[in-house]
Coordinates of C-alpha atoms in Angstrom, one line a residue:
M549 CA 8.6 3.9 62.5
T550 CA 9.7 7.0 64.3
D551 CA 8.3 9.3 67.0
E552 CA 7.3 11.7 64.3
D553 CA 5.1 9.1 62.7
F554 CA 3.3 8.5 66.0
T555 CA 2.9 12.3 66.4
E556 CA 1.5 12.6 62.9
Y557 CA -1.2 10.0 63.5
L558 CA -2.3 11.6 66.8
T559 CA -2.3 15.0 65.2
E560 CA -4.7 13.9 62.5
C561 CA -7.0 12.3 65.1
I562 CA -7.0 15.5 67.1
E563 CA -7.7 17.7 64.1
E564 CA -10.7 15.4 63.3
Q565 CA -11.9 15.7 66.9
A566 CA -11.7 11.9 67.2
S567 CA -12.9 10.4 70.4
D568 CA -10.7 7.3 70.1
L569 CA -7.7 5.9 68.3
Y570 CA -7.7 2.1 67.8
I571 CA -4.5 0.1 67.2
L572 CA -5.8 -3.4 66.5
P573 CA -4.2 -6.6 65.2
K574 CA -5.6 -7.7 61.9
D575 CA -4.3 -10.8 60.1
N576 CA -0.5 -10.4 60.3
M577 CA -0.7 -6.6 60.4
Y578 CA -2.0 -3.8 62.6
Q579 CA -4.8 -1.5 61.6
L580 CA -5.0 2.1 62.9
S581 CA -8.4 3.7 62.9
Y582 CA -10.2 6.5 64.7
H583 CA -13.7 7.1 65.7
S584 CA -15.1 10.5 64.7
K585 CA -18.4 11.9 63.6
L586 CA -20.1 8.6 64.5
Q587 CA -18.0 6.6 62.0
L588 CA -14.8 4.6 62.1
T589 CA -12.1 5.9 59.7
T590 CA -9.1 3.8 58.8
L591 CA -5.9 5.8 59.3
A592 CA -3.2 3.3 58.2
E593 CA -2.2 -0.3 58.1
V594 CA 1.3 -1.1 59.3
N595 CA 3.2 -4.4 59.6
R596 CA 3.2 -6.3 62.9
E597 CA 6.6 -5.0 64.0
K598 CA 5.6 -1.4 63.6
G599 CA 2.2 -1.9 65.3
I600 CA 3.9 -3.5 68.4
Q601 CA 6.5 -0.7 68.3
M602 CA 3.7 1.9 68.4
I603 CA 1.9 0.2 71.3
N604 CA 5.1 0.0 73.3
F605 CA 5.9 3.6 72.6
F606 CA 2.6 4.8 74.1
K607 CA 2.8 2.2 77.0
Y608 CA 6.2 3.6 77.9
R609 CA 5.0 7.2 77.8
A610 CA 2.0 6.2 80.0
N611 CA 4.1 4.3 82.6
M612 CA 2.5 1.0 81.7
A613 CA 4.3 -2.3 81.8
V614 CA 5.9 -2.6 78.4
S615 CA 6.7 -6.3 78.9
E616 CA 3.1 -7.3 79.8
H617 CA 1.1 -8.2 76.6
R618 CA -1.7 -10.3 77.8
R619 CA -3.3 -8.9 81.0
P620 CA -5.4 -5.7 80.7
Q621 CA -3.7 -2.5 81.5
V622 CA -4.8 1.1 81.7
G623 CA -2.7 4.3 81.7
S624 CA -2.8 8.0 80.9
L625 CA -0.5 10.7 79.6
K626 CA -0.5 14.3 78.6
W627 CA 0.0 15.2 75.0
H628 CA 0.7 18.6 73.4
S629 CA -1.2 19.3 70.2
E630 CA 1.0 20.0 67.2
S631 CA -1.5 22.5 65.8
N632 CA -1.6 24.4 69.2
L633 CA 1.3 23.8 71.5
D634 CA -0.5 25.7 74.3
E635 CA -3.2 23.0 74.2
E636 CA -2.5 20.0 76.4
L637 CA -4.7 17.0 76.0
N638 CA -5.2 14.1 78.4
L639 CA -5.0 10.6 76.7
R640 CA -6.5 7.5 78.4
L641 CA -4.9 4.3 77.2
S642 CA -6.2 0.8 77.5
T643 CA -4.5 -2.5 76.3
V644 CA -5.3 -6.2 76.4
G645 CA -4.0 -9.3 74.6
D646 CA -6.2 -11.6 72.6
F647 CA -6.2 -15.4 72.7
N648 CA -3.2 -15.4 70.4
G649 CA -1.3 -13.1 72.6
D650 CA -1.6 -10.2 70.1
E651 CA -2.0 -6.9 72.0
S652 CA -4.5 -4.2 71.1
M653 CA -4.7 -0.6 72.3
V654 CA -7.4 2.0 72.4
I655 CA -6.5 5.7 73.1
R656 CA -9.3 8.0 74.3
F657 CA -8.8 11.7 73.7
I658 CA -9.9 14.0 76.5
Y659 CA -10.6 17.5 75.2
S660 CA -11.1 20.6 77.1
L661 CA -14.6 22.0 77.1
E662 CA -13.5 25.0 74.9
N663 CA -12.6 22.6 72.1
L664 CA -15.9 20.7 72.1
D665 CA -18.0 22.8 69.7
Q666 CA -21.6 21.4 70.1
H667 CA -24.2 23.6 68.5
E668 CA -27.9 22.7 68.8
L669 CA -30.0 21.7 65.8
I670 CA -33.2 23.2 67.2
D671 CA -33.0 26.7 68.5
G672 CA -33.9 27.0 72.2
Q673 CA -33.3 23.4 73.3
I674 CA -30.1 24.2 75.3
E675 CA -32.0 27.1 77.0
A676 CA -34.9 24.8 77.7
L677 CA -32.4 22.4 79.4
N678 CA -30.9 25.4 81.3
Q679 CA -34.3 26.3 82.6
I680 CA -34.9 22.8 83.8
G681 CA -31.6 22.8 85.6
A682 CA -32.5 26.0 87.3
K683 CA -35.3 24.2 89.2
R684 CA -32.8 21.9 90.8
G685 CA -33.7 18.3 91.5
L686 CA -32.7 15.3 89.4
M687 CA -31.9 15.8 85.7
L688 CA -31.1 12.7 83.8
F689 CA -29.5 12.2 80.4
S690 CA -29.4 9.2 78.1
G691 CA -28.2 8.3 74.6
P692 CA -25.7 6.0 73.0
M693 CA -22.0 6.1 73.8
G694 CA -20.4 9.1 72.0
S695 CA -23.7 11.1 71.6
G696 CA -22.4 14.1 73.6
K697 CA -24.1 13.5 77.0
T698 CA -21.1 14.6 79.0
T699 CA -20.5 17.6 76.9
T700 CA -24.1 18.7 77.3
M701 CA -24.0 18.3 81.1
Y702 CA -20.7 20.2 81.2
Q703 CA -22.1 23.0 79.1
L704 CA -25.0 23.4 81.5
A705 CA -22.8 23.0 84.6
R706 CA -20.4 25.7 83.4
R707 CA -23.3 28.2 83.2
Y708 CA -24.2 27.4 86.8
S709 CA -20.5 27.4 88.0
Q710 CA -20.4 31.2 87.6
H711 CA -22.4 31.6 90.9
Q712 CA -22.5 28.1 92.3
V713 CA -20.1 25.3 93.3
V714 CA -20.1 22.4 90.9
M715 CA -18.7 18.9 91.7
T716 CA -18.3 16.1 89.2
I717 CA -17.9 12.4 89.9
E718 CA -16.8 10.4 87.0
D719 CA -15.2 7.1 85.9
P720 CA -13.0 8.3 84.5
V721 CA -13.0 12.2 84.2
E722 CA -13.7 12.8 80.5
I723 CA -13.4 16.6 80.2
E724 CA -11.1 18.7 82.4
E725 CA -12.7 21.9 83.7
D726 CA -10.9 24.3 86.0
N727 CA -14.2 25.7 87.3
F728 CA -15.3 22.4 88.8
I729 CA -14.3 20.2 91.7
Q730 CA -13.6 16.9 89.8
L731 CA -13.5 13.6 91.5
Q732 CA -12.6 10.3 89.9
V733 CA -13.8 6.8 90.8
N734 CA -11.0 4.6 92.1
Q735 CA -12.3 1.1 92.9
K736 CA -8.9 0.0 94.3
A737 CA -9.0 2.7 96.9
N738 CA -12.7 2.0 97.6
M739 CA -13.7 5.3 96.1
D740 CA -16.8 4.3 94.1
Y741 CA -19.7 6.6 93.1
E742 CA -21.6 6.0 96.4
E743 CA -18.6 6.9 98.6
L744 CA -17.6 9.9 96.5
L745 CA -21.2 11.2 96.7
K746 CA -21.1 10.9 100.5
V747 CA -17.9 12.9 100.5
G748 CA -19.3 15.4 98.0
L749 CA -22.4 16.1 100.1
R750 CA -20.0 17.2 102.9
H751 CA -18.4 19.7 100.5
R752 CA -21.9 21.3 100.1
P753 CA -21.8 21.9 96.3
E754 CA -25.0 23.3 94.7
V755 CA -24.5 21.2 91.6
F756 CA -23.5 17.5 91.1
V757 CA -22.5 16.0 87.8
I758 CA -22.5 12.2 88.0
G759 CA -20.9 10.3 85.1
E760 CA -23.3 7.4 85.3
I761 CA -26.0 5.9 87.5
R762 CA -25.2 2.2 87.1
D763 CA -26.5 0.6 90.3
S764 CA -29.1 1.0 93.0
K765 CA -26.8 2.5 95.6
T766 CA -25.7 5.3 93.3
A767 CA -29.3 5.9 92.2
K768 CA -30.5 6.2 95.8
M769 CA -27.6 8.6 96.7
A770 CA -28.5 10.8 93.6
V771 CA -32.1 10.9 94.7
Q772 CA -31.0 11.8 98.3
A773 CA -28.8 14.6 97.0
A774 CA -31.7 15.9 94.9
L775 CA -34.1 15.8 97.8
S776 CA -31.5 17.9 99.8
G777 CA -31.9 20.7 97.3
H778 CA -29.0 20.0 95.0
L779 CA -29.2 20.0 91.2
V780 CA -28.0 16.5 90.2
M781 CA -27.2 15.8 86.6
A782 CA -26.4 12.2 85.6
T783 CA -26.4 9.8 82.7
V784 CA -28.5 6.6 82.7
H785 CA -28.4 3.8 80.1
A786 CA -31.8 3.8 78.3
K787 CA -33.0 3.9 74.7
N788 CA -35.4 6.9 75.2
V789 CA -36.7 9.3 77.9
Y790 CA -39.4 6.8 79.0
G791 CA -36.8 4.1 79.3
V792 CA -34.9 6.3 81.8
I793 CA -37.9 6.2 84.1
Q794 CA -38.1 2.5 83.8
R795 CA -34.4 2.1 84.5
M796 CA -34.7 4.2 87.7
Q797 CA -37.6 2.0 88.8
Q798 CA -35.5 -1.1 88.1
L799 CA -32.8 0.3 90.3
G800 CA -35.2 0.5 93.2
I801 CA -36.3 4.1 93.1
E802 CA -40.0 4.3 94.2
D803 CA -42.4 6.3 92.0
H804 CA -43.1 8.9 94.7
Y805 CA -39.4 9.7 95.0
L806 CA -39.2 10.0 91.2
A807 CA -42.2 12.4 91.2
Q808 CA -40.5 14.5 94.0
T809 CA -37.1 14.7 92.5
L810 CA -37.2 14.3 88.7
S811 CA -37.1 17.8 87.0
G812 CA -36.4 16.6 83.5
I813 CA -35.1 13.9 81.2
C814 CA -33.1 14.4 78.0
Y815 CA -32.3 11.8 75.4
Q816 CA -29.9 13.0 72.7
R817 CA -28.2 11.9 69.5
L818 CA -25.4 13.5 67.4
I819 CA -26.8 14.0 63.9
A820 CA -24.9 14.7 60.6
T821 CA -26.1 17.9 58.9
T822 CA -26.1 18.7 55.2
D823 CA -23.0 20.9 55.7
D824 CA -21.0 17.9 57.0
Q825 CA -21.1 18.9 60.7
M826 CA -22.3 17.0 63.7
A827 CA -24.9 18.6 66.1
P828 CA -27.1 17.2 68.9
L829 CA -30.8 16.8 68.8
Y830 CA -32.5 16.5 72.1
D831 CA -35.7 14.7 73.1
I832 CA -36.8 16.4 76.3
L833 CA -39.4 15.3 78.8
A834 CA -40.3 17.9 81.5
D835 CA -43.1 19.7 83.2
G836 CA -46.5 18.5 82.3
Q837 CA -45.4 15.7 80.0
L838 CA -43.0 14.4 82.7
S839 CA -45.8 14.4 85.3
M840 CA -48.1 12.6 82.9
A841 CA -45.5 9.9 82.2
L842 CA -44.8 9.4 85.9
N843 CA -48.5 8.9 86.6
E844 CA -49.2 6.5 83.7
A845 CA -49.8 2.9 84.7
N846 CA -48.5 1.7 81.3
L847 CA -45.5 3.8 80.5
E848 CA -45.1 4.8 76.8
T849 CA -42.2 3.5 74.8
G850 CA -40.2 5.1 72.0
M851 CA -39.7 8.8 71.3
T852 CA -41.9 11.7 72.1
K853 CA -44.0 13.3 69.4
D854 CA -41.7 16.3 69.5
W855 CA -38.8 14.2 68.3
G856 CA -40.6 13.3 65.0
R857 CA -41.7 16.9 64.5
H858 CA -38.1 18.2 65.0
L859 CA -36.7 15.7 62.4
A860 CA -39.5 16.8 59.9
D861 CA -38.7 20.5 60.5
L862 CA -34.9 19.8 60.0
V863 CA -35.7 18.1 56.6
E864 CA -38.0 20.9 55.6
T865 CA -35.3 23.6 56.3
G866 CA -32.6 21.6 54.6
R867 CA -30.5 21.0 57.8
I868 CA -30.6 17.3 57.4
T869 CA -31.5 14.8 54.6
R870 CA -34.6 12.7 54.5
K871 CA -32.5 9.6 54.8
T872 CA -30.8 10.9 57.9
A873 CA -34.2 11.7 59.4
Q874 CA -35.4 8.1 58.7
T875 CA -32.2 6.7 60.3
F876 CA -32.9 8.6 63.6
Q877 CA -36.8 8.3 63.6
A878 CA -36.7 5.7 66.4
G879 CA -33.9 7.5 68.2

């Protein structure tokens, strides 16, 4: 297997806007597959020798230890797209050996914001999110991995960056954007979300983008930043907009602080359209609906009524199939 073969595989992944390339041991072979449009597509199956050769090729390019096959490793490298030599992509690499000592690799593709074409399914939803962000405060996003949350936050932040300073704190940086100050979590250097937020506040940006609120310290720092007059956009693991409120409560944020800081919550999914494209649908909780949810003793579960109406409208207009609507009915 030659360098040209490796390049060909990566080129196909990039053309399909794949999020990840998997090089995984399977029986006595290696299977190459990529994740794109919410599905896993098999790229090729190669013998064991070629699979190991491919993994070692990328490890060498990413300054990873080629001789280490069991312990987890991470690395990164820059890759020029064959279809556009002016385009330079960042690749994040991760390897680990299984109990048999067979090594696997996952390559994450980091695209520039210009190359992430994310059109809305329902007209006006992006503008509605933009209006929520203009109020400042805490704006939270949820949805499964790969649903486009980071892209949505970056699209909004780019609008604000024309007249405001935007700082992002991520683990790792997923999209490179020249208009932002981008900080990356580094646990070895004691640079976690909390510490970087403290540093960020001294830089006095108007807008923060936080990759993920995953612990109580980060949640409290995000609330503090929002109370100080910043717009803070962040992701939270939850199954719906109401689950975001519950998650923040679990992380120790008191209800009166949520009422003061929360300006909006957005849950999103990427949905396949009838013209074989992927586009986001948003479930948005803001204004009066958000106030009602925060004041309810027994918080609702599931999706808002708007979500079901949007799916029905998309079926009616032929944008999505009835089967697709049923698949996403519960989010």
